[in-house]
Amino acid sequence: DGIIITGDITGEEASVDDLIKLKDEIDKPILVGSGINKDNVNNYLKYCDGVIVGTSLKENNMTNNPVSKENVREFIKVVKNNF
C-alpha cells in the first residue's frame, strides 16, 4: 500500500509543502504522480519514495507522442547526478 499525490489537475506539479506535511503524518510509501520533469524531480525525491513520470519523457512533451530517448537520458542524468 502507498499514496500517490498529484497537482490539482493532470500534469500540474504537486505541492512540495503538502508532500513534506504528508511524509510527517503517515508511514506509507509516497509517490508523486504528476508534473514531474528533469527540472523539478530532485525537489521531490528528497521527500518521497518515488515518482511517476510520463509526459515530460515524450517527444515535445506531448502525451500522445512516443517516448523521447533524449528526454529519458536527460531525466536519468539529472537524477543520477543528484543522488
PDB file of C-alpha atoms in Angstrom:
ATOM      1  CA  ASP A   1       0.000   0.000   0.000  1.00  0.00           C
ATOM      2  CA  GLY A   2       1.076   3.546  -0.647  1.00  0.00           C
ATOM      3  CA  ILE A   3      -0.151   7.005  -1.536  1.00  0.00           C
ATOM      4  CA  ILE A   4       0.151   8.944  -4.787  1.00  0.00           C
ATOM      5  CA  ILE A   5      -0.094  12.723  -4.602  1.00  0.00           C
ATOM      6  CA  THR A   6      -0.692  14.931  -7.624  1.00  0.00           C
ATOM      7  CA  GLY A   7      -1.334  18.518  -8.552  1.00  0.00           C
ATOM      8  CA  ASP A   8      -4.865  19.889  -8.774  1.00  0.00           C
ATOM      9  CA  ILE A   9      -5.141  18.980 -12.461  1.00  0.00           C
ATOM     10  CA  THR A  10      -3.443  16.492 -14.767  1.00  0.00           C
ATOM     11  CA  GLY A  11       0.176  17.413 -15.380  1.00  0.00           C
ATOM     12  CA  GLU A  12       0.296  20.064 -12.668  1.00  0.00           C
ATOM     13  CA  GLU A  13       3.057  19.793 -10.078  1.00  0.00           C
ATOM     14  CA  ALA A  14       2.165  18.575  -6.617  1.00  0.00           C
ATOM     15  CA  SER A  15       2.855  20.894  -3.715  1.00  0.00           C
ATOM     16  CA  VAL A  16       6.229  20.171  -2.103  1.00  0.00           C
ATOM     17  CA  ASP A  17       4.870  21.672   1.132  1.00  0.00           C
ATOM     18  CA  ASP A  18       1.942  19.226   1.072  1.00  0.00           C
ATOM     19  CA  LEU A  19       4.365  16.378   0.396  1.00  0.00           C
ATOM     20  CA  ILE A  20       6.505  17.319   3.397  1.00  0.00           C
ATOM     21  CA  LYS A  21       3.438  17.524   5.672  1.00  0.00           C
ATOM     22  CA  LEU A  22       2.138  14.178   4.421  1.00  0.00           C
ATOM     23  CA  LYS A  23       5.505  12.481   4.914  1.00  0.00           C
ATOM     24  CA  ASP A  24       5.489  13.585   8.542  1.00  0.00           C
ATOM     25  CA  GLU A  25       1.960  12.232   9.090  1.00  0.00           C
ATOM     26  CA  ILE A  26       1.966   8.756   7.541  1.00  0.00           C
ATOM     27  CA  ASP A  27       4.127   5.680   7.484  1.00  0.00           C
ATOM     28  CA  LYS A  28       3.421   4.513   3.932  1.00  0.00           C
ATOM     29  CA  PRO A  29       5.371   4.911   0.697  1.00  0.00           C
ATOM     30  CA  ILE A  30       4.551   8.163  -1.092  1.00  0.00           C
ATOM     31  CA  LEU A  31       4.824   8.658  -4.849  1.00  0.00           C
ATOM     32  CA  VAL A  32       4.434  11.935  -6.702  1.00  0.00           C
ATOM     33  CA  GLY A  33       2.298  11.274  -9.748  1.00  0.00           C
ATOM     34  CA  SER A  34       2.045  14.402 -11.859  1.00  0.00           C
ATOM     35  CA  GLY A  35       4.078  17.307 -13.129  1.00  0.00           C
ATOM     36  CA  ILE A  36       7.447  15.597 -12.732  1.00  0.00           C
ATOM     37  CA  ASN A  37      10.221  16.633 -15.113  1.00  0.00           C
ATOM     38  CA  LYS A  38      14.012  16.901 -15.161  1.00  0.00           C
ATOM     39  CA  ASP A  39      13.879  20.435 -13.770  1.00  0.00           C
ATOM     40  CA  ASN A  40      11.919  19.582 -10.623  1.00  0.00           C
ATOM     41  CA  VAL A  41      12.412  15.870  -9.919  1.00  0.00           C
ATOM     42  CA  ASN A  42      15.111  16.396  -7.319  1.00  0.00           C
ATOM     43  CA  ASN A  43      12.876  18.777  -5.350  1.00  0.00           C
ATOM     44  CA  TYR A  44      10.506  15.842  -4.850  1.00  0.00           C
ATOM     45  CA  LEU A  45      12.871  12.908  -4.435  1.00  0.00           C
ATOM     46  CA  LYS A  46      14.159  14.471  -1.214  1.00  0.00           C
ATOM     47  CA  TYR A  47      10.762  13.835   0.390  1.00  0.00           C
ATOM     48  CA  CYS A  48       9.051  10.947  -1.421  1.00  0.00           C
ATOM     49  CA  ASP A  49       9.708   7.306  -2.158  1.00  0.00           C
ATOM     50  CA  GLY A  50       9.364   7.595  -5.921  1.00  0.00           C
ATOM     51  CA  VAL A  51       7.839   9.446  -8.831  1.00  0.00           C
ATOM     52  CA  ILE A  52       5.601   8.589 -11.753  1.00  0.00           C
ATOM     53  CA  VAL A  53       6.890  10.232 -14.912  1.00  0.00           C
ATOM     54  CA  GLY A  54       5.006  10.407 -18.180  1.00  0.00           C
ATOM     55  CA  THR A  55       4.508  13.371 -20.443  1.00  0.00           C
ATOM     56  CA  SER A  56       7.868  15.010 -19.765  1.00  0.00           C
ATOM     57  CA  LEU A  57       9.563  11.973 -21.303  1.00  0.00           C
ATOM     58  CA  LYS A  58       7.551  12.182 -24.523  1.00  0.00           C
ATOM     59  CA  GLU A  59       8.654  13.920 -27.720  1.00  0.00           C
ATOM     60  CA  ASN A  60       7.807  17.635 -27.462  1.00  0.00           C
ATOM     61  CA  ASN A  61       6.257  16.908 -24.048  1.00  0.00           C
ATOM     62  CA  MET A  62       3.041  15.821 -25.748  1.00  0.00           C
ATOM     63  CA  THR A  63       1.081  12.963 -24.163  1.00  0.00           C
ATOM     64  CA  ASN A  64       0.230  11.189 -27.410  1.00  0.00           C
ATOM     65  CA  ASN A  65       3.773  11.325 -28.808  1.00  0.00           C
ATOM     66  CA  PRO A  66       6.275   8.478 -28.483  1.00  0.00           C
ATOM     67  CA  VAL A  67       8.828   8.449 -25.694  1.00  0.00           C
ATOM     68  CA  SER A  68      11.901  10.545 -26.487  1.00  0.00           C
ATOM     69  CA  LYS A  69      15.152   8.702 -25.830  1.00  0.00           C
ATOM     70  CA  GLU A  70      16.872  12.060 -25.328  1.00  0.00           C
ATOM     71  CA  ASN A  71      14.326  13.190 -22.727  1.00  0.00           C
ATOM     72  CA  VAL A  72      14.781   9.892 -20.878  1.00  0.00           C
ATOM     73  CA  ARG A  73      18.581  10.233 -20.962  1.00  0.00           C
ATOM     74  CA  GLU A  74      18.418  13.797 -19.638  1.00  0.00           C
ATOM     75  CA  PHE A  75      15.984  12.832 -16.884  1.00  0.00           C
ATOM     76  CA  ILE A  76      18.098   9.899 -15.718  1.00  0.00           C
ATOM     77  CA  LYS A  77      21.260  12.011 -15.836  1.00  0.00           C
ATOM     78  CA  VAL A  78      19.706  14.653 -13.576  1.00  0.00           C
ATOM     79  CA  VAL A  79      18.540  12.057 -11.068  1.00  0.00           C
ATOM     80  CA  LYS A  80      21.850  10.169 -11.036  1.00  0.00           C
ATOM     81  CA  ASN A  81      23.890  13.371 -10.658  1.00  0.00           C
ATOM     82  CA  ASN A  82      21.974  14.360  -7.551  1.00  0.00           C
ATOM     83  CA  PHE A  83      21.883  11.018  -5.726  1.00  0.00           C
TER      84      PHE A  83
END
